[in-house]
């Protein structure tokens, strides 16, 4: 059973979002997603300063097996990316919700965050996907 | 939905936590937790693979030698003693690759091991050639589905495996040179493999398979899935049938010139005329290795630009766990230079053309940058 922290929001495409105290949002991929992908060997983060549209591909995570797109869960401007993933993509495997974060965004539209799933809804989504 | 076939070791894989996938109609382990750790396990220690889905075919009868010399692009006449092994392609009349396989010469005739994915096609082709070939040699082509196969590979593979083999075999197995095989009753042990490491491929009766697997595991040999098998063979520069080559290409376009025996000139074989014609005209494409110089991971079917020489594509690619960079096999124009560009998600990323293998016996054979 994969780990789904209660305080985060989730997208159907398996990204998680954490609201920071400064109003920015940190984004990564869920424990379930990293488990499915297997050992990560490459992460392509978005560019700092890039403008993201919710639901569009903005980063790529690649395991030995396959490449998978990461979709922007909300719209906004990228204010930070996790540089550590350049040398240590495996952080996404070992600590998906912590050191494995991928980018931080300054949201444009607060209502997009509300539209994401909470932990209960995401758990149900995982069960439904089987 | 059709039911997947299971090998003798299916329950052992599941009990070991394997993620099982459909491979050519077989339920096979892709990994037992971490493909990367399994890859390193084979390069640094020893790993074992359940390859019982592969097809063992015994070719016997007074016409077996004539038959195989006609069937295969390599020449079984090179097998000067029993126990020797030969890698070859099996071609159609146009020189297209039907499969790649290993042939062993034995006291009783020959043993051929072909791929799982091509089993039905191969067996039908082998029967058809036996029926239709000139001279109609007396030959029997018999699948041995009563046997399983375990590959044990890595620098410690021989030492760990040897004491677990039947005592009657041990002295002979210990003395085996690379690409040789020996046998006792229905046990058949070859010093061959698909990883670029030393080791054995053990063909054995089905009622012995689980016991050997468990004994190897207890001795510290890591169960290794098809995922690591693929990255290991790619690093070793070995083609995967159906991915790096198929019926649309010849061995000359697949980096396998060395497996085509055009001498002696009087040996006719399936595809010979087509290969001679291609050789005379010069093959327009070749299969090479690529080492990515920029960031990213190479995969199959990525477009490759070789400047004025033209376009090609990767046939298989991955992150190389041993080298720490992305590598690929690619079919590119024969006139391409040392530097090409690979299109990765719309971006052109530079890559260097190298001659495989990338890794052999745990050592890098190519420069990384």
Tab-separated table of C-alpha atoms in Angstrom:
chain	number	residue	atom	x	y	z
A	1	UNK	CA	0.000	0.000	0.000
A	2	UNK	CA	1.512	3.320	-0.976
A	3	UNK	CA	1.792	6.288	1.356
A	4	UNK	CA	-0.719	9.174	0.943
A	5	UNK	CA	-0.056	12.030	3.416
A	6	UNK	CA	-3.288	13.606	4.696
A	7	UNK	CA	-2.134	17.239	4.430
A	8	UNK	CA	-1.473	17.238	0.660
A	9	UNK	CA	-3.653	17.700	-2.414
A	10	UNK	CA	-3.469	15.326	-5.388
A	11	UNK	CA	-4.130	15.313	-9.121
A	12	UNK	CA	-5.566	12.309	-10.991
A	13	UNK	CA	-2.301	12.089	-12.917
A	14	UNK	CA	-0.523	11.365	-9.573
A	15	UNK	CA	1.124	14.684	-8.753
A	16	UNK	CA	0.939	15.995	-5.172
A	17	UNK	CA	0.730	19.659	-4.131
A	18	UNK	CA	1.705	21.205	-0.805
A	19	UNK	CA	0.737	24.753	0.169
A	20	UNK	CA	3.707	26.595	1.696
A	21	UNK	CA	3.459	29.396	4.257
A	22	UNK	CA	4.534	31.989	1.652
A	23	UNK	CA	1.613	31.090	-0.593
A	24	UNK	CA	3.667	29.115	-3.133
A	25	UNK	CA	2.828	25.497	-3.996
A	26	UNK	CA	5.358	22.656	-4.012
A	27	UNK	CA	4.754	19.869	-6.545
A	28	UNK	CA	6.046	16.315	-6.785
A	29	UNK	CA	4.824	12.865	-7.808
A	30	UNK	CA	3.078	10.541	-5.388
A	31	UNK	CA	4.573	7.509	-3.718
A	32	UNK	CA	2.248	5.400	-5.863
A	33	UNK	CA	3.619	7.004	-9.040
A	34	UNK	CA	7.268	6.484	-8.092
A	35	UNK	CA	6.519	2.868	-7.187
A	36	UNK	CA	4.962	2.223	-10.578
A	37	UNK	CA	7.862	3.838	-12.421
A	38	UNK	CA	10.602	2.030	-10.516
A	39	UNK	CA	14.161	3.327	-10.126
A	40	UNK	CA	14.318	6.891	-11.454
A	41	UNK	CA	17.420	7.777	-13.475
A	42	UNK	CA	16.517	11.197	-14.896
A	43	UNK	CA	14.236	14.111	-14.020
A	44	UNK	CA	13.703	17.020	-16.381
A	45	UNK	CA	12.368	19.924	-14.321
A	46	UNK	CA	10.604	22.955	-15.830
A	47	UNK	CA	12.633	26.155	-16.254
A	48	UNK	CA	12.551	28.636	-13.425
A	49	UNK	CA	10.355	31.532	-14.484
A	50	UNK	CA	8.304	29.420	-16.892
A	51	UNK	CA	4.557	29.917	-16.959
A	52	UNK	CA	2.533	26.728	-16.529
A	53	UNK	CA	-1.018	25.947	-17.559
A	54	UNK	CA	-2.891	23.506	-15.358
A	55	UNK	CA	-3.138	20.062	-16.929
A	56	UNK	CA	-0.249	20.461	-19.387
A	57	UNK	CA	2.986	18.459	-19.329
A	58	UNK	CA	5.748	20.492	-17.674
A	59	UNK	CA	8.347	17.978	-16.446
A	60	UNK	CA	9.490	14.445	-17.202
A	61	UNK	CA	10.472	11.647	-14.852
A	62	UNK	CA	12.320	8.719	-16.377
A	63	UNK	CA	13.027	5.354	-14.822
A	64	UNK	CA	15.217	2.647	-16.311
A	65	UNK	CA	12.016	1.308	-17.845
A	66	UNK	CA	10.097	4.304	-19.156
A	67	UNK	CA	9.557	8.042	-19.390
A	68	UNK	CA	6.497	9.648	-17.865
A	69	UNK	CA	5.190	13.214	-18.103
A	70	UNK	CA	4.497	15.289	-15.025
A	71	UNK	CA	1.466	17.547	-15.500
A	72	UNK	CA	1.106	20.956	-13.886
A	73	UNK	CA	-1.616	20.469	-11.252
A	74	UNK	CA	-2.216	24.228	-11.160
A	75	UNK	CA	-1.387	27.223	-13.373
A	76	UNK	CA	1.260	29.701	-12.353
A	77	UNK	CA	4.894	30.739	-12.512
A	78	UNK	CA	7.720	28.372	-11.621
A	79	UNK	CA	9.649	30.035	-8.757
A	80	UNK	CA	11.996	27.167	-7.849
A	81	UNK	CA	13.082	23.777	-9.144
A	82	UNK	CA	14.772	20.975	-7.223
A	83	UNK	CA	18.359	21.165	-8.535
A	84	UNK	CA	19.360	18.125	-6.476
A	85	UNK	CA	17.407	15.864	-8.812
A	86	UNK	CA	20.004	16.528	-11.551
A	87	UNK	CA	22.524	14.351	-9.751
A	88	UNK	CA	20.147	12.366	-7.550
A	89	UNK	CA	16.899	11.512	-9.335
A	90	UNK	CA	16.535	8.571	-6.928
A	91	UNK	CA	15.408	11.066	-4.248
A	92	UNK	CA	11.967	10.812	-5.851
A	93	UNK	CA	11.982	7.089	-5.050
A	94	UNK	CA	13.355	7.362	-1.543
A	95	UNK	CA	11.441	10.470	-0.394
A	96	UNK	CA	8.648	11.300	-2.836
A	97	UNK	CA	6.976	13.858	-0.561
A	98	UNK	CA	10.150	15.407	0.868
A	99	UNK	CA	13.541	15.679	-0.815
A	100	UNK	CA	12.013	14.329	-4.017
A	101	UNK	CA	9.935	17.456	-4.670
A	102	UNK	CA	10.199	18.617	-8.289
A	103	UNK	CA	9.240	22.293	-8.571
A	104	UNK	CA	7.547	25.165	-6.744
A	105	UNK	CA	4.969	27.388	-8.374
A	106	UNK	CA	3.390	30.757	-7.567
A	107	UNK	CA	-0.265	30.000	-8.328
A	108	UNK	CA	-2.294	32.206	-10.616
A	109	UNK	CA	-5.768	31.000	-9.687
A	110	UNK	CA	-6.463	29.846	-6.118
A	111	UNK	CA	-9.593	27.942	-7.123
A	112	UNK	CA	-7.479	25.390	-9.055
A	113	UNK	CA	-6.012	24.173	-5.774
A	114	UNK	CA	-9.485	23.593	-4.366
A	115	UNK	CA	-10.392	21.520	-7.404
A	116	UNK	CA	-7.655	18.966	-6.598
A	117	UNK	CA	-8.359	15.812	-4.579
A	118	UNK	CA	-7.726	15.491	-0.869
A	119	UNK	CA	-6.024	12.378	0.519
A	120	UNK	CA	-9.277	10.426	0.940
A	121	UNK	CA	-10.382	11.144	-2.609
A	122	UNK	CA	-6.929	10.227	-3.944
A	123	UNK	CA	-6.967	6.934	-2.026
A	124	UNK	CA	-10.324	6.147	-3.621
A	125	UNK	CA	-8.903	7.120	-7.010
A	126	UNK	CA	-6.005	4.681	-6.480
A	127	UNK	CA	-8.403	1.891	-5.533
A	128	UNK	CA	-10.546	2.586	-8.558
A	129	UNK	CA	-7.473	2.408	-10.825
A	130	UNK	CA	-6.727	-0.955	-9.225
B	1	UNK	CA	-8.025	-12.474	-22.725
B	2	UNK	CA	-5.769	-15.455	-23.066
B	3	UNK	CA	-4.183	-17.054	-20.061
B	4	UNK	CA	-0.484	-16.409	-19.741
B	5	UNK	CA	1.789	-19.408	-19.703
B	6	UNK	CA	3.725	-19.981	-16.496
B	7	UNK	CA	7.175	-21.429	-16.034
B	8	UNK	CA	8.029	-24.000	-13.360
B	9	UNK	CA	9.382	-21.139	-11.243
B	10	UNK	CA	6.255	-18.961	-11.342
B	11	UNK	CA	5.404	-19.501	-7.656
B	12	UNK	CA	9.018	-18.872	-6.652
B	13	UNK	CA	8.973	-15.515	-8.471
B	14	UNK	CA	5.708	-14.439	-6.854
B	15	UNK	CA	6.933	-15.534	-3.417
B	16	UNK	CA	10.093	-13.457	-3.953
B	17	UNK	CA	7.954	-10.361	-4.577
B	18	UNK	CA	8.351	-10.210	-8.352
B	19	UNK	CA	6.298	-7.872	-10.474
B	20	UNK	CA	5.045	-10.230	-13.181
B	21	UNK	CA	4.423	-9.032	-16.740
B	22	UNK	CA	3.285	-10.493	-20.046
B	23	UNK	CA	6.339	-11.347	-22.131
B	24	UNK	CA	5.445	-13.048	-25.414
B	25	UNK	CA	2.509	-14.804	-23.791
B	26	UNK	CA	4.455	-15.847	-20.693
B	27	UNK	CA	4.007	-14.477	-17.199
B	28	UNK	CA	7.580	-13.449	-16.374
B	29	UNK	CA	9.259	-11.427	-13.600
B	30	UNK	CA	10.292	-7.938	-14.769
B	31	UNK	CA	11.939	-7.210	-11.408
B	32	UNK	CA	11.852	-8.322	-7.793
B	33	UNK	CA	11.901	-4.815	-6.303
B	34	UNK	CA	14.691	-2.841	-7.970
B	35	UNK	CA	15.833	-3.297	-11.540
B	36	UNK	CA	18.914	-1.160	-10.840
B	37	UNK	CA	20.032	-3.268	-7.881
B	38	UNK	CA	19.517	-6.436	-9.887
B	39	UNK	CA	21.598	-5.000	-12.732
B	40	UNK	CA	24.449	-4.123	-10.371
B	41	UNK	CA	24.064	-7.498	-8.660
B	42	UNK	CA	24.936	-9.256	-11.920
B	43	UNK	CA	27.834	-6.912	-12.775
B	44	UNK	CA	29.366	-7.092	-9.284
B	45	UNK	CA	28.355	-10.504	-7.856
B	46	UNK	CA	25.978	-13.001	-9.431
B	47	UNK	CA	22.389	-13.019	-10.615
B	48	UNK	CA	20.067	-15.683	-11.977
B	49	UNK	CA	17.395	-15.491	-14.632
B	50	UNK	CA	14.498	-17.817	-15.312
B	51	UNK	CA	14.748	-18.246	-19.080
B	52	UNK	CA	12.567	-21.339	-19.265
B	53	UNK	CA	10.305	-19.515	-21.692
B	54	UNK	CA	13.051	-19.833	-24.305
B	55	UNK	CA	12.727	-22.713	-26.710
B	56	UNK	CA	15.159	-25.637	-26.798
B	57	UNK	CA	15.101	-27.557	-30.080
B	58	UNK	CA	17.098	-30.720	-30.745
B	59	UNK	CA	18.160	-31.311	-34.336
B	60	UNK	CA	19.210	-34.897	-34.974
B	61	UNK	CA	19.528	-37.445	-37.737
B	62	UNK	CA	22.134	-38.214	-40.401
B	63	UNK	CA	21.206	-35.039	-42.322
B	64	UNK	CA	21.452	-32.634	-39.358
B	65	UNK	CA	24.787	-31.132	-40.442
B	66	UNK	CA	23.651	-30.539	-44.034
B	67	UNK	CA	20.359	-29.150	-42.786
B	68	UNK	CA	21.844	-26.618	-40.350
B	69	UNK	CA	24.432	-25.503	-42.901
B	70	UNK	CA	21.508	-24.607	-45.169
B	71	UNK	CA	19.241	-23.206	-42.443
B	72	UNK	CA	21.711	-20.833	-40.772
B	73	UNK	CA	23.788	-17.857	-41.958
B	74	UNK	CA	26.715	-18.944	-39.815
B	75	UNK	CA	28.365	-22.266	-40.630
B	76	UNK	CA	27.990	-25.156	-38.158
B	77	UNK	CA	31.041	-26.671	-39.862
B	78	UNK	CA	32.997	-24.296	-37.577
B	79	UNK	CA	31.903	-26.520	-34.678
B	80	UNK	CA	34.916	-28.833	-34.858
B	81	UNK	CA	34.177	-30.710	-31.629
B	82	UNK	CA	31.162	-31.749	-29.614
B	83	UNK	CA	30.307	-29.188	-26.942
B	84	UNK	CA	31.157	-26.159	-29.059
B	85	UNK	CA	28.614	-23.343	-29.515
B	86	UNK	CA	27.902	-21.013	-32.444
B	87	UNK	CA	25.829	-17.813	-32.561
B	88	UNK	CA	23.912	-17.342	-35.799
B	89	UNK	CA	20.998	-15.648	-37.490
B	90	UNK	CA	18.297	-17.635	-39.224
B	91	UNK	CA	17.299	-15.772	-42.392
B	92	UNK	CA	14.459	-15.805	-44.845
B	93	UNK	CA	15.047	-15.923	-48.585
B	94	UNK	CA	15.452	-12.125	-48.735
B	95	UNK	CA	18.161	-12.168	-46.071
B	96	UNK	CA	15.782	-10.777	-43.413
B	97	UNK	CA	16.425	-11.974	-39.878
B	98	UNK	CA	13.814	-14.507	-38.690
B	99	UNK	CA	15.582	-15.000	-35.361
B	100	UNK	CA	18.976	-15.190	-33.718
B	101	UNK	CA	19.976	-18.329	-31.896
B	102	UNK	CA	22.774	-20.422	-30.445
B	103	UNK	CA	23.585	-23.868	-31.822
B	104	UNK	CA	25.503	-26.433	-29.755
B	105	UNK	CA	27.140	-29.500	-31.250
B	106	UNK	CA	26.471	-32.638	-29.186
B	107	UNK	CA	27.124	-36.391	-29.304
B	108	UNK	CA	23.507	-36.859	-30.396
B	109	UNK	CA	23.441	-34.113	-33.029
B	110	UNK	CA	22.761	-30.426	-32.409
B	111	UNK	CA	20.826	-28.364	-29.884
B	112	UNK	CA	19.420	-24.975	-30.876
B	113	UNK	CA	18.054	-22.403	-28.415
B	114	UNK	CA	15.684	-19.859	-29.957
B	115	UNK	CA	13.703	-16.916	-28.587
B	116	UNK	CA	10.366	-17.301	-26.804
B	117	UNK	CA	8.617	-14.595	-28.818
B	118	UNK	CA	9.438	-16.305	-32.119
B	119	UNK	CA	8.806	-19.921	-31.037
B	120	UNK	CA	5.859	-20.746	-33.292
B	121	UNK	CA	7.296	-18.989	-36.333
B	122	UNK	CA	10.723	-20.583	-35.830
B	123	UNK	CA	9.438	-24.125	-35.394
B	124	UNK	CA	7.196	-23.843	-38.455
B	125	UNK	CA	10.079	-22.417	-40.506
B	126	UNK	CA	12.513	-25.083	-39.355
B	127	UNK	CA	10.046	-27.835	-40.265
B	128	UNK	CA	9.341	-26.242	-43.629
B	129	UNK	CA	13.023	-25.901	-44.526
B	130	UNK	CA	13.624	-29.520	-43.471
B	131	UNK	CA	10.858	-30.596	-45.866
B	132	UNK	CA	11.671	-28.379	-48.819
B	133	UNK	CA	15.445	-27.979	-48.894
B	134	UNK	CA	17.499	-29.417	-51.762
B	135	UNK	CA	18.613	-32.990	-51.173
B	136	UNK	CA	15.882	-33.581	-48.562
B	137	UNK	CA	18.274	-34.581	-45.752
B	138	UNK	CA	17.072	-36.967	-43.094
B	139	UNK	CA	16.593	-34.760	-40.059
B	140	UNK	CA	14.406	-34.565	-36.987
B	141	UNK	CA	13.514	-31.182	-35.444
B	142	UNK	CA	12.183	-31.764	-31.949
B	143	UNK	CA	11.157	-29.135	-29.394
B	144	UNK	CA	12.201	-30.045	-25.835
B	145	UNK	CA	9.400	-28.597	-23.736
B	146	UNK	CA	10.289	-31.074	-20.994
B	147	UNK	CA	13.317	-28.930	-20.126
B	148	UNK	CA	13.755	-25.635	-18.283
B	149	UNK	CA	16.589	-23.152	-18.408
B	150	UNK	CA	18.251	-21.006	-15.739
B	151	UNK	CA	21.002	-18.512	-16.593
B	152	UNK	CA	23.496	-17.724	-13.804
B	153	UNK	CA	25.627	-14.697	-14.650
B	154	UNK	CA	28.202	-12.463	-12.997
B	155	UNK	CA	31.792	-12.554	-11.758
B	156	UNK	CA	30.843	-14.974	-8.945
B	157	UNK	CA	28.383	-17.024	-10.998
B	158	UNK	CA	30.630	-19.966	-11.795
B	159	UNK	CA	31.973	-20.349	-8.270
B	160	UNK	CA	28.505	-20.171	-6.687
B	161	UNK	CA	26.793	-22.398	-9.233
B	162	UNK	CA	29.370	-25.153	-9.581
B	163	UNK	CA	28.875	-26.902	-6.200
B	164	UNK	CA	25.117	-27.011	-6.777
B	165	UNK	CA	25.318	-28.987	-10.022
B	166	UNK	CA	25.072	-32.804	-10.120
B	167	UNK	CA	28.384	-34.236	-8.990
B	168	UNK	CA	28.813	-36.168	-12.221
B	169	UNK	CA	28.945	-32.855	-14.113
B	170	UNK	CA	31.133	-30.712	-11.910
B	171	UNK	CA	34.610	-31.544	-13.162
B	172	UNK	CA	33.578	-31.092	-16.799
B	173	UNK	CA	31.706	-27.862	-16.081
B	174	UNK	CA	34.630	-26.446	-14.130
B	175	UNK	CA	36.891	-27.088	-17.135
B	176	UNK	CA	34.520	-25.459	-19.670
B	177	UNK	CA	35.990	-22.691	-21.823
B	178	UNK	CA	33.734	-19.819	-22.892
B	179	UNK	CA	31.158	-20.804	-25.520
B	180	UNK	CA	31.421	-24.514	-24.691
B	181	UNK	CA	28.866	-26.863	-23.205
B	182	UNK	CA	28.815	-30.210	-21.495
B	183	UNK	CA	26.008	-32.538	-20.422
B	184	UNK	CA	24.984	-35.469	-18.267
B	185	UNK	CA	21.629	-37.200	-18.600
B	186	UNK	CA	19.146	-34.345	-19.197
B	187	UNK	CA	21.386	-31.705	-17.619
B	188	UNK	CA	23.129	-29.454	-20.131
B	189	UNK	CA	25.452	-26.670	-18.967
B	190	UNK	CA	26.930	-24.050	-21.308
B	191	UNK	CA	29.373	-21.253	-20.527
B	192	UNK	CA	27.262	-18.739	-22.421
B	193	UNK	CA	24.917	-15.885	-21.576
B	194	UNK	CA	23.267	-12.602	-22.490
B	195	UNK	CA	24.824	-10.140	-20.054
B	196	UNK	CA	28.478	-9.637	-21.011
B	197	UNK	CA	29.515	-11.404	-17.798
B	198	UNK	CA	30.950	-14.843	-17.200
B	199	UNK	CA	28.519	-17.554	-16.188
B	200	UNK	CA	26.447	-20.526	-17.214
B	201	UNK	CA	23.200	-21.302	-18.909
B	202	UNK	CA	21.822	-24.466	-17.337
B	203	UNK	CA	19.240	-26.560	-19.192
B	204	UNK	CA	17.688	-29.106	-16.850
B	205	UNK	CA	14.697	-31.411	-16.288
B	206	UNK	CA	11.612	-29.622	-14.976
B	207	UNK	CA	11.509	-31.633	-11.757
B	208	UNK	CA	14.967	-30.311	-10.813
B	209	UNK	CA	14.398	-26.627	-11.604
B	210	UNK	CA	12.922	-25.394	-8.327
B	211	UNK	CA	15.578	-27.150	-6.254
B	212	UNK	CA	18.435	-25.559	-8.226
B	213	UNK	CA	16.782	-22.109	-8.118
B	214	UNK	CA	16.291	-22.300	-4.336
B	215	UNK	CA	19.828	-23.593	-3.794
B	216	UNK	CA	21.266	-20.765	-5.908
B	217	UNK	CA	19.207	-18.223	-3.937
B	218	UNK	CA	20.447	-19.721	-0.655
B	219	UNK	CA	24.022	-19.426	-1.981
B	220	UNK	CA	23.499	-15.686	-2.497
B	221	UNK	CA	22.732	-15.532	-6.238
B	222	UNK	CA	20.258	-12.667	-6.797
B	223	UNK	CA	17.008	-13.410	-8.635
B	224	UNK	CA	17.080	-10.995	-11.591
B	225	UNK	CA	14.178	-9.971	-13.800
B	226	UNK	CA	13.714	-9.249	-17.476
B	227	UNK	CA	14.187	-5.512	-16.839
B	228	UNK	CA	17.800	-5.923	-15.760
B	229	UNK	CA	18.285	-8.600	-18.422
B	230	UNK	CA	17.475	-5.929	-21.002
B	231	UNK	CA	19.830	-3.240	-19.612
B	232	UNK	CA	22.599	-5.838	-19.165
B	233	UNK	CA	22.342	-7.112	-22.739
B	234	UNK	CA	22.178	-3.554	-24.076
B	235	UNK	CA	25.377	-2.630	-22.218
B	236	UNK	CA	26.902	-5.835	-23.598
B	237	UNK	CA	25.971	-4.652	-27.110
B	238	UNK	CA	23.820	-7.699	-27.800
B	239	UNK	CA	20.837	-7.309	-30.117
B	240	UNK	CA	17.334	-8.087	-28.934
B	241	UNK	CA	15.333	-9.833	-31.613
B	242	UNK	CA	12.148	-7.952	-32.551
B	243	UNK	CA	13.628	-4.696	-31.229
B	244	UNK	CA	17.053	-4.203	-32.816
B	245	UNK	CA	16.417	-6.476	-35.775
B	246	UNK	CA	13.589	-8.272	-37.523
B	247	UNK	CA	12.656	-9.650	-40.924
B	248	UNK	CA	12.969	-6.184	-42.504
B	249	UNK	CA	16.754	-6.026	-41.995
B	250	UNK	CA	19.719	-8.267	-42.722
B	251	UNK	CA	22.585	-9.226	-40.383
B	252	UNK	CA	24.802	-6.825	-42.381
B	253	UNK	CA	22.508	-3.987	-41.260
B	254	UNK	CA	22.446	-5.301	-37.687
B	255	UNK	CA	26.099	-5.283	-36.646
B	256	UNK	CA	26.273	-9.028	-37.231
B	257	UNK	CA	28.569	-9.270	-40.291
B	258	UNK	CA	30.848	-11.450	-38.167
B	259	UNK	CA	28.121	-14.089	-37.869
B	260	UNK	CA	27.625	-14.466	-41.619
B	261	UNK	CA	29.865	-17.138	-43.131
B	262	UNK	CA	30.112	-16.436	-46.869
B	263	UNK	CA	33.108	-18.770	-47.034
B	264	UNK	CA	33.213	-21.470	-48.243
B	265	UNK	CA	31.607	-20.063	-51.377
B	266	UNK	CA	29.975	-23.387	-52.259
B	267	UNK	CA	27.830	-23.518	-49.116
B	268	UNK	CA	24.326	-22.491	-50.103
B	269	UNK	CA	22.183	-21.179	-47.264
B	270	UNK	CA	18.854	-19.422	-46.838
B	271	UNK	CA	19.313	-15.741	-47.687
B	272	UNK	CA	22.798	-16.178	-49.169
B	273	UNK	CA	22.030	-14.651	-52.565
B	274	UNK	CA	20.395	-11.607	-50.976
B	275	UNK	CA	23.342	-11.069	-48.633
B	276	UNK	CA	25.897	-11.418	-51.425
B	277	UNK	CA	24.013	-8.837	-53.442
B	278	UNK	CA	23.816	-6.466	-50.476
B	279	UNK	CA	27.485	-6.934	-49.715
B	280	UNK	CA	28.467	-6.258	-53.312
B	281	UNK	CA	26.366	-3.092	-53.451
B	282	UNK	CA	27.310	-2.067	-49.911
B	283	UNK	CA	24.743	-1.938	-47.109
B	284	UNK	CA	23.249	1.554	-46.819
B	285	UNK	CA	22.574	1.285	-43.085
B	286	UNK	CA	24.475	-0.050	-40.113
B	287	UNK	CA	23.719	-0.734	-36.470
B	288	UNK	CA	25.953	1.211	-34.081
B	289	UNK	CA	26.168	2.143	-30.426
B	290	UNK	CA	25.375	5.659	-29.201
B	291	UNK	CA	26.520	7.359	-26.010
B	292	UNK	CA	24.423	10.416	-25.168
B	293	UNK	CA	26.534	13.487	-24.460
B	294	UNK	CA	23.730	15.774	-23.300
B	295	UNK	CA	21.133	15.229	-20.612
B	296	UNK	CA	18.295	12.763	-20.976
B	297	UNK	CA	17.578	9.083	-21.525
B	298	UNK	CA	17.671	7.327	-24.878
B	299	UNK	CA	14.807	4.997	-25.811
B	300	UNK	CA	13.913	3.016	-28.909
B	301	UNK	CA	12.517	4.757	-32.013
B	302	UNK	CA	14.065	8.180	-31.422
B	303	UNK	CA	15.048	9.996	-34.658
B	304	UNK	CA	18.809	10.255	-35.230
B	305	UNK	CA	20.325	12.911	-37.519
B	306	UNK	CA	23.715	12.170	-39.041
B	307	UNK	CA	24.058	15.462	-40.930
B	308	UNK	CA	24.489	15.073	-44.672
B	309	UNK	CA	24.646	11.293	-44.351
B	310	UNK	CA	20.929	11.302	-43.536
B	311	UNK	CA	18.535	10.078	-40.896
B	312	UNK	CA	18.251	6.962	-38.774
B	313	UNK	CA	16.689	5.906	-35.519
B	314	UNK	CA	17.504	4.289	-32.209
B	315	UNK	CA	16.357	0.683	-31.950
B	316	UNK	CA	16.742	0.291	-28.203
B	317	UNK	CA	17.997	2.640	-25.545
B	318	UNK	CA	18.210	3.064	-21.824
B	319	UNK	CA	20.071	4.642	-18.999
B	320	UNK	CA	23.189	2.499	-18.528
B	321	UNK	CA	23.421	1.664	-14.826
B	322	UNK	CA	27.104	0.705	-15.131
B	323	UNK	CA	28.214	3.783	-17.106
B	324	UNK	CA	25.791	6.281	-15.551
B	325	UNK	CA	24.838	7.732	-18.944
B	326	UNK	CA	22.211	7.023	-21.578
B	327	UNK	CA	23.193	4.549	-24.307
B	328	UNK	CA	21.441	3.105	-27.328
B	329	UNK	CA	21.737	0.906	-30.345
B	330	UNK	CA	20.795	2.808	-33.485
B	331	UNK	CA	20.425	2.015	-37.167
B	332	UNK	CA	21.978	4.918	-39.058
B	333	UNK	CA	23.222	5.653	-42.585
B	334	UNK	CA	26.423	3.769	-43.412
B	335	UNK	CA	28.207	7.049	-44.155
B	336	UNK	CA	27.503	8.662	-40.761
B	337	UNK	CA	30.446	10.114	-38.863
B	338	UNK	CA	31.293	9.930	-35.171
B	339	UNK	CA	28.877	12.627	-34.085
B	340	UNK	CA	25.083	12.535	-34.405
B	341	UNK	CA	22.051	14.285	-32.898
B	342	UNK	CA	19.194	12.406	-31.274
B	343	UNK	CA	15.768	13.996	-31.031
B	344	UNK	CA	14.483	13.622	-27.474
B	345	UNK	CA	11.000	15.101	-27.016
B	346	UNK	CA	11.585	17.691	-29.725
B	347	UNK	CA	15.114	18.677	-28.649
B	348	UNK	CA	18.301	17.781	-30.513
B	349	UNK	CA	20.810	16.228	-28.109
B	350	UNK	CA	24.356	15.311	-29.224
B	351	UNK	CA	25.492	11.697	-29.088
B	352	UNK	CA	28.706	9.935	-30.019
B	353	UNK	CA	28.807	6.893	-32.276
B	354	UNK	CA	30.690	3.963	-30.721
B	355	UNK	CA	31.289	0.334	-31.486
B	356	UNK	CA	29.431	-1.929	-29.034
B	357	UNK	CA	29.868	-3.522	-26.539
B	358	UNK	CA	29.646	-0.702	-24.014
B	359	UNK	CA	30.501	-2.949	-21.045
B	360	UNK	CA	32.163	-6.347	-20.763
B	361	UNK	CA	33.027	-8.201	-17.560
B	362	UNK	CA	32.053	-5.206	-15.439
B	363	UNK	CA	34.433	-2.834	-17.295
B	364	UNK	CA	33.467	0.152	-19.434
B	365	UNK	CA	34.708	-0.344	-23.016
B	366	UNK	CA	33.688	3.078	-24.324
B	367	UNK	CA	34.696	6.561	-23.272
B	368	UNK	CA	31.827	8.341	-21.613
B	369	UNK	CA	32.535	11.932	-22.679
